[in-house]
CSV table of C-alpha atoms in Angstrom, one decimal:
chain,number,residue,atom,x,y,z
A,25,UNK,CA,-38.3,0.9,-52.3
A,26,UNK,CA,-37.3,-2.7,-51.8
A,27,UNK,CA,-34.5,-2.4,-54.5
A,28,UNK,CA,-33.4,0.9,-52.9
A,29,UNK,CA,-32.8,-1.0,-49.6
A,30,UNK,CA,-31.3,-4.1,-51.3
A,31,UNK,CA,-28.7,-2.1,-53.2
A,32,UNK,CA,-27.5,-1.2,-49.6
A,33,UNK,CA,-27.9,-4.4,-47.9
A,34,UNK,CA,-26.2,-6.7,-50.6
A,35,UNK,CA,-22.9,-5.0,-50.2
A,36,UNK,CA,-23.3,-5.6,-46.3
A,37,UNK,CA,-23.9,-9.3,-47.0
A,38,UNK,CA,-20.9,-9.6,-49.2
A,39,UNK,CA,-18.7,-8.2,-46.6
A,40,UNK,CA,-20.0,-10.4,-43.9
A,41,UNK,CA,-19.7,-13.5,-46.0
A,42,UNK,CA,-16.2,-12.7,-47.0
A,43,UNK,CA,-15.1,-11.9,-43.5
A,44,UNK,CA,-16.8,-14.6,-41.5
A,45,UNK,CA,-17.6,-17.5,-43.8
A,46,UNK,CA,-14.9,-20.3,-44.1
A,47,UNK,CA,-12.5,-18.9,-46.9
A,48,UNK,CA,-12.6,-22.2,-48.9
A,49,UNK,CA,-16.5,-21.9,-49.4
A,50,UNK,CA,-17.2,-19.0,-51.7
A,51,UNK,CA,-20.5,-17.6,-51.2
A,52,UNK,CA,-22.4,-16.3,-54.2
A,53,UNK,CA,-26.1,-15.4,-54.0
A,54,UNK,CA,-28.8,-13.7,-56.2
A,55,UNK,CA,-32.2,-12.1,-55.3
A,56,UNK,CA,-35.1,-13.8,-56.8
A,57,UNK,CA,-38.1,-11.6,-56.8
A,58,UNK,CA,-41.4,-13.2,-57.3
A,59,UNK,CA,-43.2,-10.1,-58.3
A,60,UNK,CA,-43.8,-10.4,-62.0
A,61,UNK,CA,-44.7,-8.0,-64.7
A,62,UNK,CA,-48.5,-7.0,-64.4
A,63,UNK,CA,-49.9,-9.5,-67.0
A,64,UNK,CA,-47.5,-12.4,-65.9
A,65,UNK,CA,-48.5,-11.5,-62.2
A,66,UNK,CA,-52.3,-11.8,-63.0
A,67,UNK,CA,-51.6,-15.1,-64.9
A,68,UNK,CA,-49.5,-16.4,-62.2
A,69,UNK,CA,-52.1,-15.6,-59.5
A,70,UNK,CA,-54.7,-17.4,-61.5
A,71,UNK,CA,-52.5,-20.5,-61.7
A,72,UNK,CA,-51.7,-20.6,-57.9
A,73,UNK,CA,-55.0,-19.7,-56.5
A,74,UNK,CA,-56.1,-23.1,-55.7
A,75,UNK,CA,-52.9,-24.0,-54.0
A,76,UNK,CA,-52.9,-20.7,-52.1
A,77,UNK,CA,-56.4,-21.2,-51.0
A,78,UNK,CA,-55.4,-24.6,-49.6
A,79,UNK,CA,-52.2,-23.4,-47.9
A,80,UNK,CA,-53.9,-20.1,-46.7
A,81,UNK,CA,-51.1,-17.8,-47.8
A,82,UNK,CA,-50.1,-16.3,-51.1
A,83,UNK,CA,-47.2,-17.6,-52.8
A,84,UNK,CA,-46.5,-14.9,-55.4
A,85,UNK,CA,-46.6,-11.2,-55.1
A,86,UNK,CA,-44.6,-8.2,-53.7
A,87,UNK,CA,-44.2,-9.7,-50.2
A,88,UNK,CA,-42.0,-12.6,-51.8
A,89,UNK,CA,-38.2,-12.2,-52.1
A,90,UNK,CA,-35.9,-15.2,-51.9
A,91,UNK,CA,-32.0,-14.9,-51.5
A,92,UNK,CA,-30.6,-17.8,-53.1
A,93,UNK,CA,-27.3,-19.1,-52.2
A,94,UNK,CA,-24.6,-21.0,-54.0
A,95,UNK,CA,-21.2,-22.2,-52.5
A,96,UNK,CA,-18.6,-22.9,-55.0
A,97,UNK,CA,-21.4,-23.0,-57.4
A,98,UNK,CA,-23.4,-25.6,-55.7
A,99,UNK,CA,-26.6,-24.9,-54.1
A,100,UNK,CA,-26.1,-24.3,-50.5
A,101,UNK,CA,-28.6,-26.8,-49.2
A,102,UNK,CA,-26.7,-29.6,-51.0
A,103,UNK,CA,-23.1,-28.9,-49.7
A,104,UNK,CA,-23.3,-27.0,-46.3
A,105,UNK,CA,-24.0,-28.9,-42.8
A,106,UNK,CA,-26.7,-27.6,-40.8
A,107,UNK,CA,-24.2,-25.6,-38.7
A,108,UNK,CA,-22.7,-23.9,-41.7
A,109,UNK,CA,-26.3,-23.0,-43.0
A,110,UNK,CA,-27.1,-21.5,-39.6
A,111,UNK,CA,-24.2,-19.4,-39.8
A,112,UNK,CA,-24.9,-18.3,-43.4
A,113,UNK,CA,-28.4,-17.4,-42.2
A,114,UNK,CA,-27.0,-15.4,-39.3
A,115,UNK,CA,-24.6,-13.5,-41.4
A,116,UNK,CA,-27.7,-12.5,-43.7
A,117,UNK,CA,-29.9,-11.5,-40.7
A,118,UNK,CA,-26.7,-9.3,-39.3
A,119,UNK,CA,-26.4,-7.7,-42.7
A,120,UNK,CA,-30.0,-6.6,-42.5
A,121,UNK,CA,-29.6,-5.6,-38.9
A,122,UNK,CA,-26.6,-3.4,-39.8
A,123,UNK,CA,-28.7,-1.8,-42.6
A,124,UNK,CA,-31.5,-1.0,-40.2
A,125,UNK,CA,-28.9,0.6,-37.8
A,126,UNK,CA,-27.3,2.5,-40.5
A,127,UNK,CA,-30.9,4.1,-41.4
A,128,UNK,CA,-30.7,5.9,-38.2
A,129,UNK,CA,-29.7,4.1,-35.2
A,130,UNK,CA,-32.7,1.6,-35.3
A,131,UNK,CA,-32.0,-1.3,-33.2
A,132,UNK,CA,-33.3,-4.8,-33.7
A,133,UNK,CA,-34.3,-7.3,-31.1
A,134,UNK,CA,-32.7,-10.8,-31.6
A,135,UNK,CA,-34.5,-13.8,-30.3
A,136,UNK,CA,-32.2,-16.9,-30.9
A,137,UNK,CA,-33.5,-20.1,-29.8
A,138,UNK,CA,-31.1,-23.0,-29.0
A,139,UNK,CA,-28.0,-21.2,-30.6
A,140,UNK,CA,-25.7,-24.2,-30.0
A,141,UNK,CA,-27.7,-26.8,-31.6
A,142,UNK,CA,-26.2,-28.2,-34.9
A,143,UNK,CA,-22.9,-26.0,-34.3
A,144,UNK,CA,-19.5,-27.1,-33.4
A,145,UNK,CA,-17.7,-25.3,-30.8
A,146,UNK,CA,-15.8,-23.2,-33.1
A,147,UNK,CA,-18.9,-22.1,-35.1
A,148,UNK,CA,-20.9,-21.6,-31.9
A,149,UNK,CA,-18.4,-19.1,-30.5
A,150,UNK,CA,-18.1,-17.3,-33.7
A,151,UNK,CA,-22.0,-17.0,-33.9
A,152,UNK,CA,-22.1,-15.9,-30.4
A,153,UNK,CA,-19.5,-13.3,-31.0
A,154,UNK,CA,-21.3,-12.1,-34.0
A,155,UNK,CA,-24.6,-11.8,-32.2
A,156,UNK,CA,-23.1,-10.1,-29.2
A,157,UNK,CA,-21.1,-7.7,-31.3
A,158,UNK,CA,-24.2,-6.6,-33.3
A,159,UNK,CA,-26.4,-3.5,-32.4
A,160,UNK,CA,-29.5,-4.4,-30.7
A,161,UNK,CA,-31.1,-6.2,-27.7
A,162,UNK,CA,-30.3,-10.1,-27.6
A,163,UNK,CA,-32.2,-12.9,-26.0
A,164,UNK,CA,-30.4,-16.2,-26.6
A,165,UNK,CA,-31.6,-19.6,-25.3
A,166,UNK,CA,-30.2,-23.0,-25.0
A,167,UNK,CA,-31.1,-26.4,-23.8
A,168,UNK,CA,-27.3,-27.4,-23.4
A,169,UNK,CA,-26.3,-27.0,-19.8
A,170,UNK,CA,-22.7,-26.4,-21.0
A,171,UNK,CA,-24.0,-23.2,-22.5
A,172,UNK,CA,-24.0,-21.7,-19.0
A,173,UNK,CA,-20.2,-22.0,-19.1
A,174,UNK,CA,-20.0,-18.8,-21.1
A,175,UNK,CA,-22.2,-16.7,-18.6
A,176,UNK,CA,-19.6,-14.0,-18.4
A,177,UNK,CA,-20.5,-12.9,-21.7
A,178,UNK,CA,-24.1,-12.0,-20.9
A,179,UNK,CA,-25.4,-9.0,-18.8
A,180,UNK,CA,-28.2,-11.3,-17.4
A,181,UNK,CA,-28.3,-15.0,-17.3
A,182,UNK,CA,-31.3,-16.8,-16.4
A,183,UNK,CA,-31.1,-20.7,-15.8
A,184,UNK,CA,-34.6,-22.4,-15.7
């Protein structure tokens, strides 16, 4: 079932990356599924049992799925700024959100904590625009008082 959804999500991600990520930074990604064949899975569970017991969660299984990103054939974490990483993850989340919406007008709830942190003004405004344009309900927080300067963009603004 996961692959059925991924087959629909991956094209949405590609569109998002091509449209909203800097053109000079070509995004490639691959899906790494940590669910192994039955015999390999049993062996892997045995190998990680001690570590998983210590950390109190399982590191292999059907719940594990990693999206690994490369930018211009370099691991994304080695080449992108923290703000660019934030934009990349936001575009990924928005792709998943669009897929949920396409499934039957299902809406997500976005809780975005301290959106302006680690973003320059251009990327902050781009991220904000993407969030506001996405279907669903949004809660966006910031500790930056300048964030209030964009209050006209929100239905409700609460300054604490």
